[in-house]
Short mmCIF file of C-alpha atoms and ligand atoms in Angstrom, two decimals:
data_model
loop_
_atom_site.label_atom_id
_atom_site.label_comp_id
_atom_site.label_asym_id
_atom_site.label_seq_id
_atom_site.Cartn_x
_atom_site.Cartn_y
_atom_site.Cartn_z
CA UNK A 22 30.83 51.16 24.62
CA UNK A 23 33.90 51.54 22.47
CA UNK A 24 35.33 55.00 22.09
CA UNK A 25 35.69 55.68 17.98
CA UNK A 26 38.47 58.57 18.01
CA UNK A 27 38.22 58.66 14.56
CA UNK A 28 34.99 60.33 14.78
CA UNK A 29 36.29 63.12 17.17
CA UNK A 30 36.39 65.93 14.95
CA UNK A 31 33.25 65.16 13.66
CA UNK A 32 31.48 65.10 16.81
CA UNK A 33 33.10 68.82 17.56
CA UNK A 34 31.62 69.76 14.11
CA UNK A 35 28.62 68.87 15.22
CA UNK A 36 28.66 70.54 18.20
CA UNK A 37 29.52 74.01 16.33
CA UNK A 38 26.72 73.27 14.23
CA UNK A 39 24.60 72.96 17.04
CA UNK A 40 25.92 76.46 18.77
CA UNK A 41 25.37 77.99 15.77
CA UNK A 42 21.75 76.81 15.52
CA UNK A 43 21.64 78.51 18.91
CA UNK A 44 23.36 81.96 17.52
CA UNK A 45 21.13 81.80 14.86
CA UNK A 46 18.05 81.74 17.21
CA UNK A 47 17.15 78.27 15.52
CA UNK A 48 16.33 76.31 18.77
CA UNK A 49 17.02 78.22 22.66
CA UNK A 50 17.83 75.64 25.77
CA UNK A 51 18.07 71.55 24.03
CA UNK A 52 14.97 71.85 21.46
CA UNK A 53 15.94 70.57 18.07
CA UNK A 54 18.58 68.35 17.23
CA UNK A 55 21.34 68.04 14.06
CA UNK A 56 22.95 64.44 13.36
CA UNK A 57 25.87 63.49 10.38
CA UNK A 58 26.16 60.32 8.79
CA UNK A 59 29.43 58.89 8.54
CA UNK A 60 29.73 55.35 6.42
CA UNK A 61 27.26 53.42 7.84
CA UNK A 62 27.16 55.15 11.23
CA UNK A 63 25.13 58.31 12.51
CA UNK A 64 26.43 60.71 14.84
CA UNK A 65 23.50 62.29 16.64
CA UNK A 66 22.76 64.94 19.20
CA UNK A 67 21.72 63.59 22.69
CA UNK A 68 18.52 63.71 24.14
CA UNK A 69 17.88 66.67 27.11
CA UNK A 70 21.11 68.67 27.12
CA UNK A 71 21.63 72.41 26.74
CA UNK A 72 23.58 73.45 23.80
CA UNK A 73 25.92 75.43 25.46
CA UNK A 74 26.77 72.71 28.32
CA UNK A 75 27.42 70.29 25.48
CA UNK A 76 30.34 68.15 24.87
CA UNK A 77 31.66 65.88 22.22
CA UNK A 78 31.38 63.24 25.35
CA UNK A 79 27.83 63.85 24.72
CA UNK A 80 27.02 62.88 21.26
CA UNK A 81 25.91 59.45 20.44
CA UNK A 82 26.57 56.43 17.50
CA UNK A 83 23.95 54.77 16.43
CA UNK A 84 23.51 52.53 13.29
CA UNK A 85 21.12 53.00 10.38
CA UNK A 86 18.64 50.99 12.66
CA UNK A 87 19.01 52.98 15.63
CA UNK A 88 21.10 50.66 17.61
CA UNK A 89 23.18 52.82 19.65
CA UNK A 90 26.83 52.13 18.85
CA UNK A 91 28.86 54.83 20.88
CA UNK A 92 28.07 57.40 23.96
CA UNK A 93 26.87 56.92 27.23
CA UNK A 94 23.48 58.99 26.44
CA UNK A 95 20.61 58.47 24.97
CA UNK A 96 19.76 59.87 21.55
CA UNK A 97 17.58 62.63 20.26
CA UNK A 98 14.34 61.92 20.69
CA UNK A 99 14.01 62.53 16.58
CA UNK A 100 16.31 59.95 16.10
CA UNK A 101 13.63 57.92 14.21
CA UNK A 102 13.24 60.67 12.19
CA UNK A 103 16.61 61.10 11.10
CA UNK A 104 17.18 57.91 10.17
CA UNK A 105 14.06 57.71 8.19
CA UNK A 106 15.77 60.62 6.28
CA UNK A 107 19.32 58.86 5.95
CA UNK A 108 17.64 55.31 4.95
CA UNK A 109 15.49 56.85 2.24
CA UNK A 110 17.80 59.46 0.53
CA UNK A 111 20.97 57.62 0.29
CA UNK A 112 23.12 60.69 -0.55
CA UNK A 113 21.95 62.97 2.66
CA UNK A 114 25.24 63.43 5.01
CA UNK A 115 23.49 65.80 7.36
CA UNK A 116 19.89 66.56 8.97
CA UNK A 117 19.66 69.57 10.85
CA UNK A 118 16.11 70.16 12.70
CA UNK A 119 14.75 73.13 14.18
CA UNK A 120 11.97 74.86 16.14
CA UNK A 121 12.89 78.51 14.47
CA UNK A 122 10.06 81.16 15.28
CA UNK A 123 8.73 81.62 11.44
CA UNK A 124 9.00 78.09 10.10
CA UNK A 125 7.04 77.14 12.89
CA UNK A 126 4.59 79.79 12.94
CA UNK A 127 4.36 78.55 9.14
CA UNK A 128 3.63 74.23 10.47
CA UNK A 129 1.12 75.72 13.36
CA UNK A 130 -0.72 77.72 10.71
CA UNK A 131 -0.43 74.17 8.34
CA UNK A 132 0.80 76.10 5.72
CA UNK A 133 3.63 75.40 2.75
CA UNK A 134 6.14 77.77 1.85
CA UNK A 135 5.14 79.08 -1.67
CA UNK A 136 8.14 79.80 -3.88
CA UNK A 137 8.21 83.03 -4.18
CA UNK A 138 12.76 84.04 -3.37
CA UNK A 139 14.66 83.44 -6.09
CA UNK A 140 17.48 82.89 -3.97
CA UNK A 141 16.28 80.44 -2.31
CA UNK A 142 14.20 77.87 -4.35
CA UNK A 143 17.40 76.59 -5.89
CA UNK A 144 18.66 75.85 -2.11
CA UNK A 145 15.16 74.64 -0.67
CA UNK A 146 13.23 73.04 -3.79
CA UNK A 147 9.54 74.30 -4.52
CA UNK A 148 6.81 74.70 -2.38
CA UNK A 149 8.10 73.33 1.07
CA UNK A 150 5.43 71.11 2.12
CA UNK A 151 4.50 70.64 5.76
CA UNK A 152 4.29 66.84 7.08
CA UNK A 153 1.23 65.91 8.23
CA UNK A 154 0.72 65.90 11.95
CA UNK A 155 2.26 63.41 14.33
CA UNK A 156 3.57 63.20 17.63
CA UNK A 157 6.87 63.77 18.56
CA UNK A 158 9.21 61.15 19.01
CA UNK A 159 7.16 58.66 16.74
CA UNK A 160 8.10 56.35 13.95
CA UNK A 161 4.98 57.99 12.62
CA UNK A 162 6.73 61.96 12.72
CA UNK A 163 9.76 60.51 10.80
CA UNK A 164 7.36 58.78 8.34
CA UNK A 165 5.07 61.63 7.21
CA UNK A 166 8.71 64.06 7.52
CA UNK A 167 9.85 61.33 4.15
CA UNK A 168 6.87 61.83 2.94
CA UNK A 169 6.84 65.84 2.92
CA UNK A 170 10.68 66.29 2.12
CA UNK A 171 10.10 64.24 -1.04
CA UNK A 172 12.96 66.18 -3.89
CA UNK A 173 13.17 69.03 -1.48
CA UNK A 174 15.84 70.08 1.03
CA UNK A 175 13.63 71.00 3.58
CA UNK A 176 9.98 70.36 5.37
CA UNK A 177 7.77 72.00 7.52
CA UNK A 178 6.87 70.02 10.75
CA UNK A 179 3.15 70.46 11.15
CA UNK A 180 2.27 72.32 14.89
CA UNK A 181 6.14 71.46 16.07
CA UNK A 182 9.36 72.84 13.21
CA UNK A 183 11.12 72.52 10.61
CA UNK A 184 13.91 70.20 9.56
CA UNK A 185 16.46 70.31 6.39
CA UNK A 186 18.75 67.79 4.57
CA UNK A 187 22.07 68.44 2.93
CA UNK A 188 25.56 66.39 1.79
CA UNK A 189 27.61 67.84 4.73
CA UNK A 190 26.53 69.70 8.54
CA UNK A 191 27.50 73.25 7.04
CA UNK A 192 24.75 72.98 4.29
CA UNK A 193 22.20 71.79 6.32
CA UNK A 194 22.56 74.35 9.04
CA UNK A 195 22.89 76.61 5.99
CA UNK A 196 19.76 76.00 4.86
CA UNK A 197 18.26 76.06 7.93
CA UNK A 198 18.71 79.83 8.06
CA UNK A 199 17.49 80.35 4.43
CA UNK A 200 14.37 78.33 5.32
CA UNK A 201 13.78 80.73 8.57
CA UNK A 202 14.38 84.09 6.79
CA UNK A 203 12.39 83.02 3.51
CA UNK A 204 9.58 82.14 6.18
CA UNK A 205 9.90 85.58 7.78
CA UNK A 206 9.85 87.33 4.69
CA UNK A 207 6.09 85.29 3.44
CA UNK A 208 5.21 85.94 6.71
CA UNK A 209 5.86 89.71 7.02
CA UNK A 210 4.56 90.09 3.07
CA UNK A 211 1.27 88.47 3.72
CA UNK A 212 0.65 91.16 6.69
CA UNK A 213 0.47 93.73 4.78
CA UNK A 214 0.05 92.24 1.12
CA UNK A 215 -0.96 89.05 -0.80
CA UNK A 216 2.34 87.75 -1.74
CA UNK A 217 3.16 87.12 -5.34
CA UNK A 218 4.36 83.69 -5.99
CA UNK A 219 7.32 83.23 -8.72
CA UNK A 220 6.54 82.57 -12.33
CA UNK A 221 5.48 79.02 -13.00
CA UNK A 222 8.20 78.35 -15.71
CA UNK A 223 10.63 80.22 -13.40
CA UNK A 224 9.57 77.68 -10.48
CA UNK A 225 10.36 74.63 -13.24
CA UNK A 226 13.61 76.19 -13.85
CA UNK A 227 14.45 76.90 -10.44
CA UNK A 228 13.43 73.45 -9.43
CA UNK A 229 15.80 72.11 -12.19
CA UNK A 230 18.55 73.98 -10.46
CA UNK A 231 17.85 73.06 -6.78
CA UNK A 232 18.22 69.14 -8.59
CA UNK A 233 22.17 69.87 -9.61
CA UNK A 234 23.03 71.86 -6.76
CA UNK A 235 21.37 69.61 -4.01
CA UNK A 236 23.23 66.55 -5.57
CA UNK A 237 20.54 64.23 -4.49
ZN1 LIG B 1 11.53 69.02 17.46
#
């Protein structure tokens, strides 16, 4: 395998992003995974290692058809999924996936993510959908992910997580920690309330917004 040095500092970006997921009690032990596209190539968490034992040794290149290009370690499982994500929204940099408590408390329950923050439709999009079910690992998950993250930043990954797209690692991971806390926040309303959904022309509006500031 060659050894791209160019990608170096990306690969230690990616591991911050990934400790951070971990700070951020987005994923505990090797669940989840976070990959950034560079040109043509994808750099991509491994499959089966611990966060905090991680190196940049660790991370693997693969192409935009999986082939792996760079690392002596196998990819994420998801990998199939990411790629879907990269090959069909040609101006995502940066997939970060998680297995955060509320957003998936929201895919086991098979429920979207009203818009209801106003802080954080313009980040996420609308009503985050959740993908319909498939297994993990599968063409299939990445597939039905597409499908659900269709002009949004973010999906719900029925009876599994949640995964969000951005331009760079930062945003994504960003994002990823909006999504969670916006989940919490529906979650904790609807115990003791019916939550009140925004405005529909607000949600148009908002959904305008989330358009220019995504960039997609
Ligand atoms: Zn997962």
């Amino acid at each position: 395998m060659k050894v791209n040095e160019v990608y170096e500092d990306t690969k230690q970006e990616l591991l911050n992003t990934c400790l951070k997921m971990v700070e951020n009690d987005l994923v505990i032990g090797s669940s989840g995974n976070a990959s950034v596209r560079v040109g043509d190539d994808v750099i991509i968490t491994p499959s089966s290692v611990y966060y905090t034992e991680m190196k940049i040794e660790d991370m693997v290149v693969i192409d935009l058809k999986g082939e792996v290009l760079e690392g002596f370690r196998n990819p994420s499982v998801e990998w199939q999924m990411h790629l879907e994500l990269y090959n069909t929204r040609s101006k995502v940099g940066a997939v970060v996936h998680t297995h955060s408590i509320y957003a998936s408390a929201m895919a086991v329950l098979n429920e979207s993510l009203p818009p209801m923050i106003d802080e954080t439709v313009p980040k996420l999009g609308s009503h985050i959908r959740v993908s319909e079910y498939a297994m993990p690992g599968t063409k299939q998950l990445g597939t039905n992910v597409g499908t659900a993250i269709e002009e949004r930043s973010a999906a719900l990954i029925a009876n599994h997580g949640a995964v969000c797209i951005a331009k760079t690692l930062e945003k994504a991971l960003h994002l990823s920690i909006a999504l969670e806390r916006t989940c919490k926040i529906y979650m904790i309303a609807k115990q003791v309330g019916t939550p009140k959904h925004l405005p529909e022309e607000v949600v148009e509006d908002e959904q305008d917004l989330w358009e220019m500031m995504s960039g997609y």
